[in-house]
Short mmCIF file of C-alpha atoms in Angstrom, two decimals:
data_model
loop_
_atom_site.label_atom_id
_atom_site.label_comp_id
_atom_site.label_asym_id
_atom_site.label_seq_id
_atom_site.Cartn_x
_atom_site.Cartn_y
_atom_site.Cartn_z
CA MET A 1 -3.65 -95.97 126.95
CA ASN A 2 -3.05 -92.36 128.24
CA HIS A 3 -1.73 -92.56 131.69
CA SER A 4 -1.97 -95.90 134.36
CA CYS A 5 -0.38 -96.67 137.41
CA ASP A 6 2.60 -99.50 136.00
CA THR A 7 5.47 -96.92 136.04
CA ILE A 8 5.14 -95.34 139.81
CA THR A 9 8.54 -95.42 141.32
CA TRP A 10 8.25 -94.35 145.21
CA ILE A 11 11.49 -93.13 147.02
CA ASP A 12 11.57 -92.83 150.53
CA ILE A 13 13.29 -89.50 151.15
CA THR A 14 14.51 -90.01 154.86
CA HIS A 15 18.73 -89.77 154.58
CA ALA A 16 20.48 -86.64 151.99
CA SER A 17 21.64 -90.30 149.95
CA ASP A 18 18.21 -90.34 149.56
CA ILE A 19 18.13 -87.11 147.35
CA ALA A 20 20.40 -89.18 144.38
CA ALA A 21 18.57 -92.44 144.37
CA ALA A 22 15.41 -89.93 143.97
CA ARG A 23 17.58 -88.04 141.11
CA ARG A 24 19.07 -91.34 139.49
CA ALA A 25 16.08 -92.44 139.58
CA GLY A 26 14.17 -90.38 137.41
CA GLN A 27 17.51 -90.46 134.95
CA LYS A 28 16.43 -94.01 134.42
CA LEU A 29 12.70 -93.06 133.70
CA ALA A 30 14.44 -89.64 131.39
CA GLN A 31 16.60 -92.62 129.52
CA GLU A 32 13.86 -94.44 129.32
CA LEU A 33 10.95 -91.75 127.59
CA ASP A 34 14.11 -91.11 124.76
CA PHE A 35 14.55 -87.02 127.07
CA ASP A 36 17.11 -84.84 125.82
CA GLU A 37 19.77 -83.56 127.95
CA ILE A 38 19.02 -80.04 129.13
CA ARG A 39 14.47 -82.30 129.55
CA ALA A 40 16.54 -84.82 132.20
CA GLY A 41 18.88 -81.84 133.01
CA GLN A 42 16.30 -80.05 134.42
CA LEU A 43 13.76 -82.94 135.67
CA ALA A 44 17.25 -83.89 137.77
CA ILE A 45 17.00 -80.52 139.26
CA VAL A 46 12.95 -80.62 140.04
CA ILE A 47 14.14 -83.33 141.65
CA SER A 48 16.53 -82.83 144.17
CA GLU A 49 15.10 -79.08 145.11
CA ALA A 50 11.52 -81.60 145.64
CA ALA A 51 13.95 -84.22 148.13
CA THR A 52 15.40 -81.46 149.56
CA ASN A 53 12.37 -79.70 150.68
CA ILE A 54 11.02 -82.31 152.25
CA LEU A 55 14.35 -83.45 154.10
CA LYS A 56 14.55 -79.40 154.87
CA HIS A 57 10.81 -78.75 155.42
CA GLY A 58 9.47 -81.53 156.97
CA GLY A 59 11.92 -84.23 158.32
CA ASP A 60 10.78 -87.65 155.99
CA GLY A 61 8.62 -87.85 153.11
CA ARG A 62 8.46 -89.42 149.49
CA ILE A 63 8.81 -88.95 145.80
CA ALA A 64 6.80 -90.71 143.16
CA LEU A 65 7.81 -90.97 140.23
CA SER A 66 5.27 -91.57 137.07
CA ALA A 67 4.99 -91.94 133.23
CA VAL A 68 2.89 -89.75 131.02
CA GLN A 69 1.40 -90.10 127.43
CA ALA A 70 -0.80 -87.29 125.45
CA GLY A 71 -2.50 -87.70 122.78
CA GLY A 72 -1.49 -90.00 119.25
CA THR A 73 -0.61 -93.32 119.20
CA ALA A 74 2.11 -95.44 121.84
CA GLN A 75 4.77 -94.14 119.02
CA ALA A 76 4.16 -90.70 118.05
CA ALA A 77 2.33 -89.84 121.76
CA MET A 78 3.36 -86.78 123.51
CA ALA A 79 6.00 -87.90 126.75
CA GLY A 80 6.02 -86.96 130.12
CA ILE A 81 7.32 -87.33 133.31
CA GLU A 82 5.01 -86.23 136.89
CA VAL A 83 7.12 -85.67 140.41
CA LEU A 84 4.73 -85.03 143.72
CA ALA A 85 6.74 -84.39 147.02
CA ILE A 86 5.09 -85.86 149.41
CA ASP A 87 5.45 -85.25 153.35
CA GLN A 88 3.67 -84.66 157.42
CA GLY A 89 5.72 -81.82 158.26
CA PRO A 90 4.59 -78.38 159.30
CA GLY A 91 2.92 -76.99 155.82
CA ILE A 92 4.24 -73.83 155.15
CA ALA A 93 2.19 -70.74 156.19
CA ASN A 94 3.40 -68.54 152.97
CA LEU A 95 2.95 -70.52 149.92
CA ARG A 96 3.33 -67.96 147.72
CA GLN A 97 6.31 -66.28 148.62
CA ALA A 98 8.35 -69.18 149.90
CA LEU A 99 8.44 -70.56 145.23
CA ARG A 100 9.69 -66.39 144.40
CA ASP A 101 13.35 -66.72 143.87
CA GLY A 102 15.47 -66.36 146.97
CA SER A 103 12.67 -67.00 150.13
CA SER A 104 13.27 -68.72 152.58
CA THR A 105 12.95 -69.80 155.94
CA ALA A 106 16.12 -72.17 155.96
CA GLY A 107 19.50 -70.31 155.64
CA THR A 108 19.85 -71.33 152.38
CA SER A 109 19.86 -69.23 149.02
CA GLY A 110 15.46 -70.36 148.41
CA THR A 111 15.65 -70.68 145.09
CA GLY A 112 14.77 -74.31 145.29
CA LEU A 113 10.61 -74.15 144.96
CA GLY A 114 11.37 -71.76 143.12
CA ALA A 115 13.26 -73.68 140.49
CA LEU A 116 10.33 -77.00 140.95
CA HIS A 117 7.63 -74.12 139.31
CA ARG A 118 9.60 -72.10 136.65
CA LEU A 119 11.74 -74.93 134.77
CA SER A 120 7.34 -77.61 134.74
CA ASP A 121 5.25 -77.38 132.59
CA GLN A 122 2.48 -78.07 134.69
CA PHE A 123 3.01 -77.49 138.55
CA ASP A 124 0.29 -76.80 141.99
CA ALA A 125 1.51 -77.14 145.50
CA TYR A 126 -0.90 -77.50 148.61
CA ALA A 127 0.65 -76.83 151.37
CA PRO A 128 -1.60 -75.09 154.47
CA ARG A 129 -0.10 -74.93 157.61
CA GLY A 130 -0.22 -77.38 159.49
CA LEU A 131 -1.32 -79.63 156.75
CA GLY A 132 1.56 -80.69 155.90
CA ALA A 133 3.19 -80.17 151.73
CA VAL A 134 2.24 -82.32 148.53
CA PHE A 135 4.02 -80.75 145.26
CA PHE A 136 3.25 -81.95 141.65
CA MET A 137 5.48 -81.38 138.95
CA ARG A 138 4.70 -82.29 135.43
CA LEU A 139 7.72 -82.34 132.27
CA TRP A 140 7.32 -83.05 128.81
CA ARG A 141 9.52 -84.63 126.29
CA GLU A 142 9.28 -81.11 124.37
CA PRO A 143 8.18 -78.09 126.92
CA SER A 144 5.02 -77.69 126.69
CA PRO A 145 1.24 -77.10 128.24
CA VAL A 146 -0.61 -79.78 128.06
CA GLY A 147 -2.36 -81.47 131.05
CA GLY A 148 -4.97 -83.86 131.74
CA PRO A 149 -8.02 -83.95 134.26
CA TYR A 150 -7.06 -86.28 136.11
CA GLY A 151 -4.49 -88.29 138.60
CA GLY A 152 -3.69 -91.14 140.47
CA VAL A 153 -1.33 -92.69 142.61
CA ALA A 154 -0.62 -96.80 143.74
CA LEU A 155 1.61 -97.75 146.48
CA PRO A 156 1.82 -101.62 147.08
CA LEU A 157 2.43 -103.41 150.20
CA ALA A 158 4.90 -102.46 152.61
CA GLY A 159 7.89 -105.53 150.82
CA GLU A 160 6.32 -106.13 147.40
CA SER A 161 7.25 -104.74 144.54
CA ALA A 162 4.33 -105.46 142.58
CA ASN A 163 0.49 -104.02 142.98
CA GLY A 164 -2.11 -105.79 143.30
CA ASP A 165 -4.00 -102.93 142.53
CA ALA A 166 -3.84 -100.29 139.37
CA TRP A 167 -5.77 -98.02 137.35
CA ALA A 168 -5.72 -96.68 133.90
CA VAL A 169 -7.28 -93.54 132.03
CA ALA A 170 -8.22 -93.96 128.18
CA PRO A 171 -8.72 -91.06 126.89
CA LEU A 172 -12.42 -91.08 124.23
CA ARG A 173 -13.64 -88.59 121.36
CA ASN A 174 -15.25 -86.30 123.64
CA GLY A 175 -14.82 -87.44 127.76
CA SER A 176 -12.20 -90.37 129.28
CA ALA A 177 -12.77 -93.77 130.52
CA LEU A 178 -11.11 -94.78 134.03
CA LEU A 179 -10.84 -97.78 135.76
CA MET A 180 -9.37 -98.79 139.14
CA ALA A 181 -8.58 -102.89 139.86
CA ASP A 182 -8.00 -104.71 143.05
CA GLY A 183 -6.51 -108.21 142.57
CA LEU A 184 -8.32 -110.51 145.29
CA GLY A 185 -4.72 -110.32 147.87
CA HIS A 186 -1.37 -108.80 147.21
CA GLY A 187 1.89 -109.42 145.44
CA PRO A 188 2.22 -110.79 141.78
CA GLU A 189 -0.40 -112.86 141.03
CA ALA A 190 -2.82 -109.77 142.30
CA ALA A 191 -1.55 -107.02 140.21
CA LYS A 192 -1.58 -109.82 137.77
CA ALA A 193 -5.60 -109.61 137.62
CA SER A 194 -5.66 -105.88 138.30
CA GLN A 195 -3.67 -106.19 134.09
CA ALA A 196 -5.81 -107.80 133.23
CA ALA A 197 -8.08 -105.41 133.69
CA ILE A 198 -6.53 -102.92 131.94
CA ASP A 199 -5.17 -104.15 128.75
CA THR A 200 -9.48 -105.38 128.52
CA LEU A 201 -10.05 -101.37 128.44
CA ALA A 202 -7.36 -101.05 126.43
CA LEU A 203 -9.18 -103.08 124.13
CA GLN A 204 -11.62 -101.12 123.59
CA PRO A 205 -12.26 -98.53 125.65
CA GLY A 206 -15.37 -97.10 124.27
CA LEU A 207 -18.15 -99.64 125.65
CA ARG A 208 -20.18 -98.47 128.67
CA PRO A 209 -18.84 -99.53 131.67
CA ALA A 210 -21.72 -102.60 132.51
CA GLU A 211 -20.18 -104.10 128.97
CA GLN A 212 -16.96 -104.09 129.85
CA VAL A 213 -16.81 -105.00 133.22
CA ALA A 214 -18.53 -108.15 131.59
CA ARG A 215 -15.53 -108.17 129.43
CA CYS A 216 -13.46 -107.60 132.32
CA HIS A 217 -15.68 -111.04 133.83
CA GLU A 218 -14.42 -113.18 131.12
CA ALA A 219 -10.45 -112.01 130.76
CA LEU A 220 -10.05 -112.48 134.14
CA ARG A 221 -11.49 -116.29 134.46
CA SER A 222 -7.87 -117.08 134.40
CA THR A 223 -6.40 -115.64 137.27
CA ARG A 224 -7.98 -114.99 141.24
CA GLY A 225 -10.03 -112.29 139.90
CA ALA A 226 -10.17 -108.44 140.97
CA ALA A 227 -13.21 -105.90 142.57
CA LEU A 228 -13.32 -103.29 139.59
CA ALA A 229 -14.17 -100.01 138.87
CA LEU A 230 -15.32 -98.15 136.25
CA ALA A 231 -16.31 -94.95 135.00
CA VAL A 232 -16.94 -93.06 131.36
CA HIS A 233 -17.51 -89.86 131.01
CA ASP A 234 -19.53 -88.25 128.26
CA GLY A 235 -18.61 -84.18 127.76
CA ALA A 236 -21.53 -84.19 125.51
CA SER A 237 -23.96 -84.68 127.08
CA GLY A 238 -22.03 -84.44 130.28
CA GLN A 239 -22.90 -87.55 132.15
CA LEU A 240 -21.16 -89.86 134.09
CA HIS A 241 -22.28 -93.99 133.61
CA PHE A 242 -20.79 -95.57 136.84
CA ALA A 243 -20.57 -99.84 137.34
CA GLY A 244 -18.70 -100.92 140.31
CA ILE A 245 -18.06 -104.89 141.02
CA GLY A 246 -16.51 -105.55 144.88
CA ASN A 247 -15.16 -103.24 147.21
CA ILE A 248 -13.96 -100.77 145.46
CA ALA A 249 -15.19 -97.16 146.55
CA ALA A 250 -16.31 -94.60 144.49
CA CYS A 251 -17.56 -90.79 145.12
CA LEU A 252 -17.97 -87.62 143.25
CA VAL A 253 -17.44 -84.82 144.61
CA GLU A 254 -19.22 -81.54 143.75
CA PRO A 255 -17.77 -77.67 144.21
CA GLY A 256 -20.25 -75.95 147.16
CA PRO A 257 -20.33 -72.01 147.98
CA GLU A 258 -19.58 -73.04 151.41
CA ARG A 259 -19.05 -77.24 150.87
CA ASP A 260 -18.54 -79.55 149.17
CA THR A 261 -21.16 -81.66 149.18
CA ARG A 262 -19.77 -86.14 148.68
CA ARG A 263 -21.49 -88.18 146.52
CA GLN A 264 -21.08 -92.57 146.63
CA LEU A 265 -22.04 -94.30 144.32
CA VAL A 266 -22.68 -98.20 144.31
CA SER A 267 -21.07 -100.75 143.65
CA HIS A 268 -22.05 -105.12 144.04
CA ASN A 269 -20.32 -107.90 145.71
CA GLY A 270 -18.38 -110.32 143.74
CA ILE A 271 -15.15 -110.64 142.23
CA VAL A 272 -14.80 -110.34 138.86
CA GLY A 273 -13.64 -113.57 136.93
CA HIS A 274 -15.40 -115.46 139.29
CA ASN A 275 -18.27 -114.68 141.12
CA VAL A 276 -20.11 -111.81 139.35
CA ARG A 277 -24.40 -111.88 140.27
CA LYS A 278 -25.50 -108.56 139.15
CA VAL A 279 -23.86 -105.77 137.22
CA GLN A 280 -26.06 -102.79 137.77
CA GLU A 281 -24.35 -99.71 135.74
CA PHE A 282 -26.17 -96.18 137.18
CA SER A 283 -25.98 -92.86 135.45
CA MET A 284 -25.89 -89.27 136.57
CA ALA A 285 -25.30 -85.44 135.66
CA ALA A 286 -21.76 -84.41 136.83
CA PRO A 287 -20.91 -80.89 136.70
CA PRO A 288 -18.11 -79.01 135.51
CA GLY A 289 -15.56 -79.41 138.16
CA ALA A 290 -16.55 -82.20 139.90
CA LEU A 291 -13.79 -84.94 141.15
CA LEU A 292 -14.90 -88.65 140.89
CA VAL A 293 -12.42 -90.25 143.31
CA LEU A 294 -11.69 -93.73 141.98
CA ALA A 295 -10.30 -95.87 145.75
CA SER A 296 -9.07 -99.99 146.46
CA ASP A 297 -9.79 -100.71 150.00
CA GLY A 298 -6.06 -99.97 151.23
CA ILE A 299 -8.37 -96.46 150.98
CA GLY A 300 -9.81 -95.37 154.63
CA THR A 301 -13.11 -94.38 154.01
CA GLN A 302 -13.20 -92.03 156.50
CA TRP A 303 -12.13 -88.38 155.17
CA ASP A 304 -14.15 -85.27 154.46
CA ILE A 305 -12.35 -82.97 151.61
CA ASN A 306 -13.89 -80.24 153.14
CA ASP A 307 -11.02 -80.82 156.44
CA TYR A 308 -8.21 -79.71 153.66
CA PRO A 309 -9.25 -76.55 152.30
CA GLY A 310 -8.83 -75.29 148.78
CA LEU A 311 -7.22 -78.97 147.80
CA SER A 312 -10.98 -79.06 145.50
CA SER A 313 -8.67 -77.03 143.84
CA CYS A 314 -5.93 -78.23 143.91
CA GLU A 315 -3.94 -80.88 140.60
CA PRO A 316 -6.19 -84.05 140.56
CA ALA A 317 -2.87 -85.72 141.33
CA ILE A 318 -3.13 -83.93 144.70
CA VAL A 319 -5.77 -84.78 146.45
CA ALA A 320 -4.78 -88.56 145.24
CA ALA A 321 -1.57 -88.10 147.00
CA VAL A 322 -3.24 -86.57 150.19
CA LEU A 323 -5.32 -88.80 150.44
CA LEU A 324 -2.70 -91.68 149.93
CA ARG A 325 -0.83 -90.13 152.70
CA ASP A 326 -2.94 -89.35 155.46
CA PHE A 327 -5.82 -92.07 155.39
CA ALA A 328 -3.57 -95.26 153.28
CA ARG A 329 -3.79 -98.59 155.58
CA ALA A 330 -0.58 -100.44 156.83
CA ARG A 331 -1.63 -104.20 156.05
CA ASP A 332 -2.79 -104.21 152.42
CA ASP A 333 -2.26 -101.95 148.50
CA ALA A 334 -3.12 -98.53 148.37
CA SER A 335 -4.39 -96.65 145.30
CA VAL A 336 -6.42 -93.64 144.55
CA LEU A 337 -7.56 -92.14 141.05
CA VAL A 338 -9.04 -88.12 140.86
CA TYR A 339 -11.15 -87.44 137.64
CA ARG A 340 -12.21 -83.53 137.84
CA ILE A 341 -15.06 -83.53 134.98
CA PRO A 342 -14.08 -80.94 132.98
CA GLU A 343 -16.11 -77.73 130.89
CA PRO A 344 -17.55 -79.07 127.61
CA ALA A 345 -15.79 -78.32 124.70
CA ILE A 346 -17.14 -75.62 122.56
#
């Protein structure tokens, strides 16, 4: 499994003491992933500067930390940590200037945002004036340019430690398999249902979506069940295959010369594991650069990516974070997974 949401840790940043809390959470994750002292120290700087920037410029916000792996078996895979810093502040008038070391509008030394960029193996930011700010940083255990064409976020219902939503991405020989699950209700039992779907995907990730739904239906019979969306991108044919059961929203956002277009993908009613009357698989051309967006029903559907100039060209994790920040419903778990269709392999 290349990446899933089961390792996401959220830290609310509302006070200076929260900076240390975020840093400690990052150091714990770095220790679990065997980061050496230098890389762990760089991660600590990135988290501290990102959290400090939230307080100084956004007022308050959140830090999300997650583990990621690239390639190989679980033992040989390259391990990394992603940091998302999210706020709803005023944005940044000149982001390029702000990312230069020595530039500051808050009376500080101005090295903070520059350090985020400099110390990260992958970095991106979205902070237009009036639309808040999201910063994305990925650090690998060994410095590397490796990245992935996807990113996601998952936030449990307030007061719950377990998230009934789950997503996962599995690499294929020439493409990817993607899953979004929403366990019925919320809390540990909902999380158990979603985890069963992820475990099923991991067994045979190369199955077509309709067959994968059938496998999940059997695997989830002993759970309370879940809504499920499954997609397989075939890089050789340029086709996207999709099947969905229940209320997970799925769409393909295609870039256009003036406006991006959004094509909804069709799911059928039912609960995987209990009541699935019809599974229908759809196949469509997916042009390079298009975004597949999967979102649980904890995310409102009335978003228009054209309201966020330049967002569709950002790292998929930033797109997911903006949608979660601005459209999450307070009374449910909320998750978004975004996958950018890559250029065909040569």
